[in-house]
Amino acid sequence: MEYLEFELPIKELEDQLQKCMVIGEESDVDVSETCTQIEKKLDETRKDIYKNLTAWQRVQLSRHPNRPYTMDYINAICGDTFLELHGDRNVKDDKAMVGGLGKIGDQSYMFIGQQKGYNTKTRQYRNFGMANPEGYRKALRLMKSAEKFGIPVVCFIDTPGAYPGIEAEERGQGEAIARNILEMTRLQVPIIVVIIGEGASGGALGIGVGDKVLMLENTWYSVISPESCSSILWRSWEYKEQAADALKLTATDMKKQKLVDEIVKEPLGGAHANREKTFETVKNKISSHFEELKKLSPKELVKSRMEKYSNMGVFNE
């Protein structure tokens, strides 16, 4: 297990507990009472730390190296039923954007999401979860196929942003994202969006228009990352914590501003602390929201979705 800076008090107590247990095993000394006291202190420390997380600490948790990625969710939720589909039928297959058909119970879904890598080699292979235009066009192709066969769409968002390279701009990065936003607003099947990690800028919005947008507790959703915001406003990354607070990018902030529909609670310590529980929770949320959405006709779905996004940012003086 890797620990973030603010988690170090937990690591110290876990190390103490481990040493205490080793002493008990290797000698005749009864350390059960000491171990119990350390465990109690550990539980209190965990609750205290994760109950009072700052916006920047939630950003750090969303990037935790042990945090599950899109394919982890898909494989856990669908098992052997997942069939990955490739390519945009135009340029190539973007490895940063994955998608395909899978089942939850007897219901088929089209799963789409950004995929990050686990080590240096796979991070380069997945382009750090930053999709090119062909990734967004692949996503749109899969959505249109789902619409043709009446299959609901589930999108997992986890990206530091769309790839900003010159070649991506030459192939129409902005147009590809804008096209996806337009087409998703009028797609005639239910769309459920789940933010599982980072939700940055247009890279997230390119697959982020949904009838229901769910946000895991320790994720963020914003027009810009705290580091980039800090570098623009203060010409330095040193103010990233201040920027994170100002951006109002946490799940609580998003729900308060009515930009997401529901906050999905994570296990204590984050999604990576208990992966199985997280997968089960997300799976149940997808199923329950689909049961609600399938009652609507295609026309009602589109009308409701368009009204939802048209009302965002509206205020009365």
CSV table of N, CA and C in Angstrom, one decimal, residues 37-161:
chain,number,residue,atom,x,y,z
A,37,GLN,N,-5.4,-1.4,21.9
A,37,GLN,CA,-5.3,0.1,22.1
A,37,GLN,C,-4.8,0.8,20.8
A,38,ILE,N,-3.8,0.1,20.1
A,38,ILE,CA,-3.3,0.7,18.9
A,38,ILE,C,-4.4,0.6,17.8
A,39,GLU,N,-5.1,-0.5,17.7
A,39,GLU,CA,-6.2,-0.6,16.7
A,39,GLU,C,-7.3,0.4,16.9
A,40,LYS,N,-7.6,0.7,18.2
A,40,LYS,CA,-8.6,1.7,18.5
A,40,LYS,C,-8.1,3.1,18.1
A,41,LYS,N,-6.9,3.4,18.4
A,41,LYS,CA,-6.3,4.6,18.0
A,41,LYS,C,-6.2,4.8,16.4
A,42,LEU,N,-5.9,3.6,15.8
A,42,LEU,CA,-5.9,3.6,14.3
A,42,LEU,C,-7.2,3.9,13.7
A,43,ASP,N,-8.3,3.3,14.2
A,43,ASP,CA,-9.6,3.6,13.7
A,43,ASP,C,-10.0,5.0,13.9
A,44,GLU,N,-9.7,5.6,15.1
A,44,GLU,CA,-10.0,7.0,15.4
A,44,GLU,C,-9.3,7.9,14.4
A,45,THR,N,-8.0,7.6,14.2
A,45,THR,CA,-7.2,8.5,13.3
A,45,THR,C,-7.7,8.4,11.9
A,46,ARG,N,-8.0,7.2,11.4
A,46,ARG,CA,-8.6,7.1,10.1
A,46,ARG,C,-9.9,7.9,9.9
A,47,LYS,N,-10.8,7.8,10.9
A,47,LYS,CA,-12.0,8.5,10.8
A,47,LYS,C,-11.8,10.0,10.8
A,48,ASP,N,-10.9,10.4,11.7
A,48,ASP,CA,-10.6,11.9,11.8
A,48,ASP,C,-10.0,12.5,10.6
A,49,ILE,N,-9.0,11.7,9.9
A,49,ILE,CA,-8.4,12.2,8.7
A,49,ILE,C,-9.3,12.3,7.6
A,50,TYR,N,-10.1,11.2,7.3
A,50,TYR,CA,-10.9,11.1,6.1
A,50,TYR,C,-12.2,11.9,6.3
A,51,LYS,N,-12.5,12.3,7.5
A,51,LYS,CA,-13.8,13.1,7.8
A,51,LYS,C,-13.5,14.6,7.4
A,52,ASN,N,-12.3,15.0,7.5
A,52,ASN,CA,-11.9,16.4,7.4
A,52,ASN,C,-11.0,16.7,6.2
A,53,LEU,N,-11.2,16.0,5.1
A,53,LEU,CA,-10.3,16.2,3.9
A,53,LEU,C,-10.5,17.5,3.2
A,54,THR,N,-9.4,18.2,2.8
A,54,THR,CA,-9.5,19.4,2.1
A,54,THR,C,-9.8,19.1,0.6
A,55,ALA,N,-10.1,20.1,-0.2
A,55,ALA,CA,-10.3,19.9,-1.6
A,55,ALA,C,-9.0,19.3,-2.3
A,56,TRP,N,-7.9,19.8,-1.9
A,56,TRP,CA,-6.6,19.3,-2.5
A,56,TRP,C,-6.3,17.8,-2.1
A,57,GLN,N,-6.7,17.5,-0.9
A,57,GLN,CA,-6.5,16.1,-0.5
A,57,GLN,C,-7.4,15.1,-1.2
A,58,ARG,N,-8.6,15.6,-1.6
A,58,ARG,CA,-9.5,14.8,-2.4
A,58,ARG,C,-8.9,14.6,-3.8
A,59,VAL,N,-8.3,15.7,-4.3
A,59,VAL,CA,-7.6,15.6,-5.6
A,59,VAL,C,-6.5,14.6,-5.6
A,60,GLN,N,-5.7,14.6,-4.5
A,60,GLN,CA,-4.7,13.6,-4.3
A,60,GLN,C,-5.2,12.2,-4.3
A,61,LEU,N,-6.3,12.0,-3.5
A,61,LEU,CA,-6.9,10.7,-3.4
A,61,LEU,C,-7.4,10.2,-4.8
A,62,SER,N,-7.9,11.1,-5.6
A,62,SER,CA,-8.5,10.7,-6.9
A,62,SER,C,-7.3,10.3,-7.8
A,63,ARG,N,-6.1,10.6,-7.5
A,63,ARG,CA,-4.9,10.2,-8.3
A,63,ARG,C,-4.1,9.1,-7.7
A,64,HIS,N,-4.6,8.6,-6.6
A,64,HIS,CA,-3.8,7.6,-5.8
A,64,HIS,C,-3.4,6.4,-6.7
A,65,PRO,N,-2.2,6.0,-6.7
A,65,PRO,CA,-1.7,5.0,-7.6
A,65,PRO,C,-2.4,3.7,-7.5
A,66,ASN,N,-3.0,3.4,-6.3
A,66,ASN,CA,-3.7,2.1,-6.1
A,66,ASN,C,-5.2,2.2,-6.5
A,67,ARG,N,-5.6,3.4,-6.8
A,67,ARG,CA,-7.1,3.6,-7.1
A,67,ARG,C,-7.5,2.8,-8.4
A,68,PRO,N,-8.7,2.2,-8.3
A,68,PRO,CA,-9.1,1.4,-9.5
A,68,PRO,C,-9.4,2.3,-10.7
A,69,TYR,N,-9.1,1.8,-11.9
A,69,TYR,CA,-9.3,2.5,-13.2
A,69,TYR,C,-10.5,1.9,-13.9
A,70,THR,N,-10.8,2.5,-15.0
A,70,THR,CA,-12.0,2.1,-15.8
A,70,THR,C,-12.1,0.6,-16.0
A,71,MET,N,-11.1,0.0,-16.5
A,71,MET,CA,-11.1,-1.5,-16.8
A,71,MET,C,-11.3,-2.3,-15.6
A,72,ASP,N,-10.8,-1.8,-14.4
A,72,ASP,CA,-11.0,-2.5,-13.2
A,72,ASP,C,-12.5,-2.6,-12.9
A,73,TYR,N,-13.2,-1.5,-13.0
A,73,TYR,CA,-14.6,-1.4,-12.8
A,73,TYR,C,-15.4,-2.3,-13.8
A,74,ILE,N,-15.0,-2.2,-15.1
A,74,ILE,CA,-15.7,-3.0,-16.1
A,74,ILE,C,-15.5,-4.5,-15.9
A,75,ASN,N,-14.3,-4.9,-15.6
A,75,ASN,CA,-14.0,-6.3,-15.4
A,75,ASN,C,-14.7,-6.9,-14.1
A,76,ALA,N,-14.8,-6.0,-13.1
A,76,ALA,CA,-15.4,-6.5,-11.8
A,76,ALA,C,-16.9,-6.5,-12.0
A,77,ILE,N,-17.5,-5.5,-12.7
A,77,ILE,CA,-18.9,-5.5,-12.9
A,77,ILE,C,-19.5,-6.5,-13.9
A,78,CYS,N,-18.7,-6.6,-15.0
A,78,CYS,CA,-19.2,-7.5,-16.1
A,78,CYS,C,-18.7,-8.9,-16.1
A,79,GLY,N,-17.5,-9.1,-15.5
A,79,GLY,CA,-16.9,-10.4,-15.6
A,79,GLY,C,-16.5,-10.8,-17.0
A,80,ASP,N,-16.9,-12.0,-17.4
A,80,ASP,CA,-16.5,-12.5,-18.7
A,80,ASP,C,-17.4,-12.0,-19.8
A,81,THR,N,-18.4,-11.3,-19.5
A,81,THR,CA,-19.4,-10.9,-20.5
A,81,THR,C,-18.9,-9.7,-21.3
A,82,PHE,N,-17.8,-9.0,-20.9
A,82,PHE,CA,-17.3,-7.8,-21.6
A,82,PHE,C,-16.6,-8.1,-22.9
A,83,LEU,N,-17.0,-7.4,-23.9
A,83,LEU,CA,-16.4,-7.6,-25.2
A,83,LEU,C,-15.9,-6.2,-25.7
A,84,GLU,N,-14.6,-6.0,-25.7
A,84,GLU,CA,-14.1,-4.7,-26.1
A,84,GLU,C,-14.1,-4.5,-27.6
A,85,LEU,N,-14.5,-3.2,-27.9
A,85,LEU,CA,-14.6,-2.9,-29.4
A,85,LEU,C,-13.5,-1.8,-29.6
A,86,HIS,N,-13.0,-1.8,-30.8
A,86,HIS,CA,-11.8,-1.0,-31.1
A,86,HIS,C,-12.0,-0.1,-32.4
A,87,GLY,N,-11.3,1.0,-32.4
A,87,GLY,CA,-11.2,1.9,-33.6
A,87,GLY,C,-12.3,2.9,-33.8
A,88,ASP,N,-12.0,3.9,-34.5
A,88,ASP,CA,-13.0,5.0,-34.9
A,88,ASP,C,-13.4,4.9,-36.4
A,89,ARG,N,-12.8,3.9,-37.1
A,89,ARG,CA,-13.1,3.7,-38.5
A,89,ARG,C,-12.6,4.9,-39.3
A,90,ASN,N,-11.6,5.6,-38.8
A,90,ASN,CA,-11.1,6.7,-39.5
A,90,ASN,C,-9.6,6.8,-39.5
A,91,VAL,N,-9.1,6.9,-38.2
A,91,VAL,CA,-7.6,7.1,-38.0
A,91,VAL,C,-7.0,5.8,-37.4
A,92,LYS,N,-7.4,5.5,-36.2
A,92,LYS,CA,-6.8,4.4,-35.5
A,92,LYS,C,-7.5,4.1,-34.2
A,93,ASP,N,-7.1,3.1,-33.4
A,93,ASP,CA,-7.7,2.8,-32.1
A,93,ASP,C,-6.9,3.5,-31.0
A,94,ASP,N,-7.6,4.4,-30.3
A,94,ASP,CA,-7.0,5.2,-29.2
A,94,ASP,C,-7.0,4.4,-28.0
A,95,LYS,N,-5.8,4.0,-27.4
A,95,LYS,CA,-5.8,3.2,-26.2
A,95,LYS,C,-6.1,3.9,-25.0
A,96,ALA,N,-6.2,5.2,-25.0
A,96,ALA,CA,-6.6,6.0,-23.8
A,96,ALA,C,-8.1,6.0,-23.6
A,97,MET,N,-8.9,5.6,-24.6
A,97,MET,CA,-10.3,5.5,-24.5
A,97,MET,C,-10.7,4.1,-24.8
A,98,VAL,N,-11.4,3.4,-23.9
A,98,VAL,CA,-11.8,2.0,-24.0
A,98,VAL,C,-13.3,2.0,-24.1
A,99,GLY,N,-13.8,0.9,-24.7
A,99,GLY,CA,-15.3,0.8,-24.8
A,99,GLY,C,-15.7,-0.6,-25.3
A,100,GLY,N,-16.9,-1.0,-25.0
A,100,GLY,CA,-17.4,-2.3,-25.5
A,100,GLY,C,-18.7,-2.7,-24.8
A,101,LEU,N,-19.2,-3.8,-25.1
A,101,LEU,CA,-20.4,-4.3,-24.6
A,101,LEU,C,-20.2,-5.2,-23.4
A,102,GLY,N,-21.1,-5.1,-22.4
A,102,GLY,CA,-21.0,-5.9,-21.2
A,102,GLY,C,-22.3,-6.1,-20.6
A,103,LYS,N,-22.5,-7.0,-19.7
A,103,LYS,CA,-23.7,-7.2,-19.0
A,103,LYS,C,-23.7,-7.1,-17.5
A,104,ILE,N,-24.7,-6.5,-16.9
A,104,ILE,CA,-25.0,-6.5,-15.5
A,104,ILE,C,-26.2,-7.4,-15.3
A,105,GLY,N,-26.1,-8.6,-14.8
A,105,GLY,CA,-27.2,-9.5,-14.8
A,105,GLY,C,-27.6,-9.9,-16.2
A,106,ASP,N,-28.9,-9.6,-16.6
A,106,ASP,CA,-29.3,-10.0,-17.9
A,106,ASP,C,-29.4,-8.7,-18.8
A,107,GLN,N,-29.0,-7.6,-18.3
A,107,GLN,CA,-29.1,-6.3,-19.0
A,107,GLN,C,-27.8,-6.0,-19.7
A,108,SER,N,-27.8,-5.7,-21.0
A,108,SER,CA,-26.6,-5.3,-21.7
A,108,SER,C,-26.4,-3.8,-21.6
A,109,TYR,N,-25.1,-3.4,-21.5
A,109,TYR,CA,-24.8,-2.0,-21.5
A,109,TYR,C,-23.6,-1.8,-22.5
A,110,MET,N,-23.5,-0.5,-23.0
A,110,MET,CA,-22.3,-0.1,-23.7
A,110,MET,C,-21.4,0.7,-22.7
A,111,PHE,N,-20.3,0.1,-22.4
A,111,PHE,CA,-19.4,0.8,-21.4
A,111,PHE,C,-18.3,1.6,-22.2
A,112,ILE,N,-18.1,2.8,-21.8
A,112,ILE,CA,-17.1,3.7,-22.4
A,112,ILE,C,-16.3,4.4,-21.3
A,113,GLY,N,-15.0,4.6,-21.4
A,113,GLY,CA,-14.3,5.3,-20.4
A,113,GLY,C,-12.8,5.5,-20.7
A,114,GLN,N,-12.2,6.5,-20.0
A,114,GLN,CA,-10.8,6.7,-20.2
A,114,GLN,C,-10.0,5.7,-19.3
A,115,GLN,N,-8.9,5.2,-19.8
A,115,GLN,CA,-8.1,4.2,-19.1
A,115,GLN,C,-6.7,4.7,-18.9
A,116,LYS,N,-6.2,4.7,-17.7
A,116,LYS,CA,-4.9,5.1,-17.3
A,116,LYS,C,-4.0,3.8,-17.2
A,117,GLY,N,-2.7,4.0,-17.1
A,117,GLY,CA,-1.8,2.9,-17.0
A,117,GLY,C,-1.3,2.7,-15.5
A,118,TYR,N,-0.8,1.5,-15.2
A,118,TYR,CA,-0.4,1.2,-13.9
A,118,TYR,C,1.1,1.4,-13.6
A,119,ASN,N,1.9,1.4,-14.7
A,119,ASN,CA,3.4,1.6,-14.6
A,119,ASN,C,3.8,2.5,-15.8
A,120,THR,N,5.1,2.7,-15.9
A,120,THR,CA,5.6,3.6,-16.9
A,120,THR,C,5.3,3.1,-18.3
A,121,LYS,N,5.4,1.8,-18.6
A,121,LYS,CA,5.1,1.3,-19.9
A,121,LYS,C,3.6,1.4,-20.2
A,122,THR,N,2.8,1.0,-19.3
A,122,THR,CA,1.3,1.1,-19.6
A,122,THR,C,0.8,2.5,-19.6
A,123,ARG,N,1.4,3.4,-18.8
A,123,ARG,CA,1.0,4.8,-18.9
A,123,ARG,C,1.3,5.4,-20.2
A,124,GLN,N,2.5,5.1,-20.8
A,124,GLN,CA,2.8,5.6,-22.2
A,124,GLN,C,1.8,4.9,-23.2
A,125,TYR,N,1.5,3.6,-23.0
A,125,TYR,CA,0.6,2.9,-23.9
A,125,TYR,C,-0.8,3.6,-23.9
A,126,ARG,N,-1.2,3.9,-22.7
A,126,ARG,CA,-2.6,4.6,-22.5
A,126,ARG,C,-2.5,6.1,-22.6
A,127,ASN,N,-1.4,6.6,-22.9
A,127,ASN,CA,-1.2,8.1,-23.1
A,127,ASN,C,-1.7,8.8,-21.8
A,128,PHE,N,-1.4,8.2,-20.7
A,128,PHE,CA,-1.8,8.8,-19.4
A,128,PHE,C,-3.3,9.1,-19.2
A,129,GLY,N,-4.1,8.4,-20.0
A,129,GLY,CA,-5.6,8.6,-19.9
A,129,GLY,C,-6.0,9.8,-20.6
A,130,MET,N,-5.2,10.4,-21.5
A,130,MET,CA,-5.5,11.6,-22.3
A,130,MET,C,-5.9,11.2,-23.7
A,131,ALA,N,-7.1,11.2,-24.1
A,131,ALA,CA,-7.6,10.7,-25.4
A,131,ALA,C,-7.3,11.7,-26.5
A,132,ASN,N,-7.1,11.2,-27.7
A,132,ASN,CA,-6.9,11.9,-28.9
A,132,ASN,C,-8.3,12.1,-29.5
A,133,PRO,N,-8.4,12.9,-30.6
A,133,PRO,CA,-9.7,13.0,-31.3
A,133,PRO,C,-10.3,11.6,-31.7
A,134,GLU,N,-9.5,10.7,-32.1
A,134,GLU,CA,-10.0,9.4,-32.5
A,134,GLU,C,-10.6,8.6,-31.3
A,135,GLY,N,-10.1,8.9,-30.1
A,135,GLY,CA,-10.7,8.3,-28.9
A,135,GLY,C,-12.2,8.8,-28.7
A,136,TYR,N,-12.4,10.1,-28.9
A,136,TYR,CA,-13.8,10.6,-28.8
A,136,TYR,C,-14.6,10.2,-29.9
A,137,ARG,N,-14.0,10.0,-31.1
A,137,ARG,CA,-14.8,9.5,-32.3
A,137,ARG,C,-15.2,8.0,-32.1
A,138,LYS,N,-14.3,7.3,-31.5
A,138,LYS,CA,-14.6,5.9,-31.2
A,138,LYS,C,-15.7,5.8,-30.2
A,139,ALA,N,-15.6,6.7,-29.1
A,139,ALA,CA,-16.7,6.7,-28.1
A,139,ALA,C,-18.0,7.0,-28.8
A,140,LEU,N,-18.1,8.0,-29.7
A,140,LEU,CA,-19.3,8.4,-30.4
A,140,LEU,C,-19.8,7.2,-31.2
A,141,ARG,N,-18.9,6.6,-31.9
A,141,ARG,CA,-19.3,5.4,-32.8
A,141,ARG,C,-20.0,4.3,-31.9
A,142,LEU,N,-19.4,4.1,-30.7
A,142,LEU,CA,-20.0,3.1,-29.9
A,142,LEU,C,-21.4,3.5,-29.3
A,143,MET,N,-21.5,4.8,-29.0
A,143,MET,CA,-22.8,5.3,-28.5
A,143,MET,C,-23.8,5.2,-29.6
A,144,LYS,N,-23.5,5.5,-30.8
A,144,LYS,CA,-24.4,5.4,-31.9
A,144,LYS,C,-24.8,3.9,-32.2
A,145,SER,N,-23.9,3.0,-32.0
A,145,SER,CA,-24.2,1.6,-32.1
A,145,SER,C,-25.2,1.2,-31.0
A,146,ALA,N,-24.9,1.7,-29.8
A,146,ALA,CA,-25.8,1.4,-28.7
A,146,ALA,C,-27.2,1.9,-28.9
A,147,GLU,N,-27.3,3.1,-29.5
A,147,GLU,CA,-28.6,3.7,-29.8
A,147,GLU,C,-29.3,2.9,-30.8
A,148,LYS,N,-28.6,2.4,-31.8
A,148,LYS,CA,-29.2,1.6,-32.9
A,148,LYS,C,-29.9,0.4,-32.4
A,149,PHE,N,-29.3,-0.3,-31.3
A,149,PHE,CA,-29.8,-1.5,-30.8
A,149,PHE,C,-30.5,-1.3,-29.5
A,150,GLY,N,-30.8,-0.1,-29.1
A,150,GLY,CA,-31.5,0.2,-27.8
A,150,GLY,C,-30.8,-0.2,-26.6
A,151,ILE,N,-29.5,-0.1,-26.6
A,151,ILE,CA,-28.7,-0.5,-25.4
A,151,ILE,C,-28.2,0.8,-24.6
A,152,PRO,N,-28.5,0.8,-23.3
A,152,PRO,CA,-28.0,2.0,-22.5
A,152,PRO,C,-26.5,2.1,-22.4
A,153,VAL,N,-26.1,3.4,-22.2
A,153,VAL,CA,-24.7,3.7,-22.2
A,153,VAL,C,-24.2,4.1,-20.8
A,154,VAL,N,-23.0,3.5,-20.4
A,154,VAL,CA,-22.4,3.9,-19.2
A,154,VAL,C,-21.0,4.4,-19.4
A,155,CYS,N,-20.8,5.7,-19.0
A,155,CYS,CA,-19.4,6.3,-19.2
A,155,CYS,C,-18.7,6.4,-17.9
A,156,PHE,N,-17.4,6.0,-17.8
A,156,PHE,CA,-16.6,6.2,-16.7
A,156,PHE,C,-15.6,7.3,-17.0
A,157,ILE,N,-15.6,8.3,-16.2
A,157,ILE,CA,-14.7,9.5,-16.4
A,157,ILE,C,-13.5,9.4,-15.5
A,158,ASP,N,-12.3,9.4,-16.0
A,158,ASP,CA,-11.1,9.5,-15.3
A,158,ASP,C,-9.9,10.0,-16.2
A,159,THR,N,-9.8,11.3,-16.3
A,159,THR,CA,-8.8,11.8,-17.2
A,159,THR,C,-8.3,13.2,-16.7
A,160,PRO,N,-7.0,13.4,-16.9
A,160,PRO,CA,-6.4,14.8,-16.6
A,160,PRO,C,-6.7,15.8,-17.7
A,161,GLY,N,-7.4,15.3,-18.7
A,161,GLY,CA,-7.8,16.2,-19.8
A,161,GLY,C,-7.6,15.5,-21.2
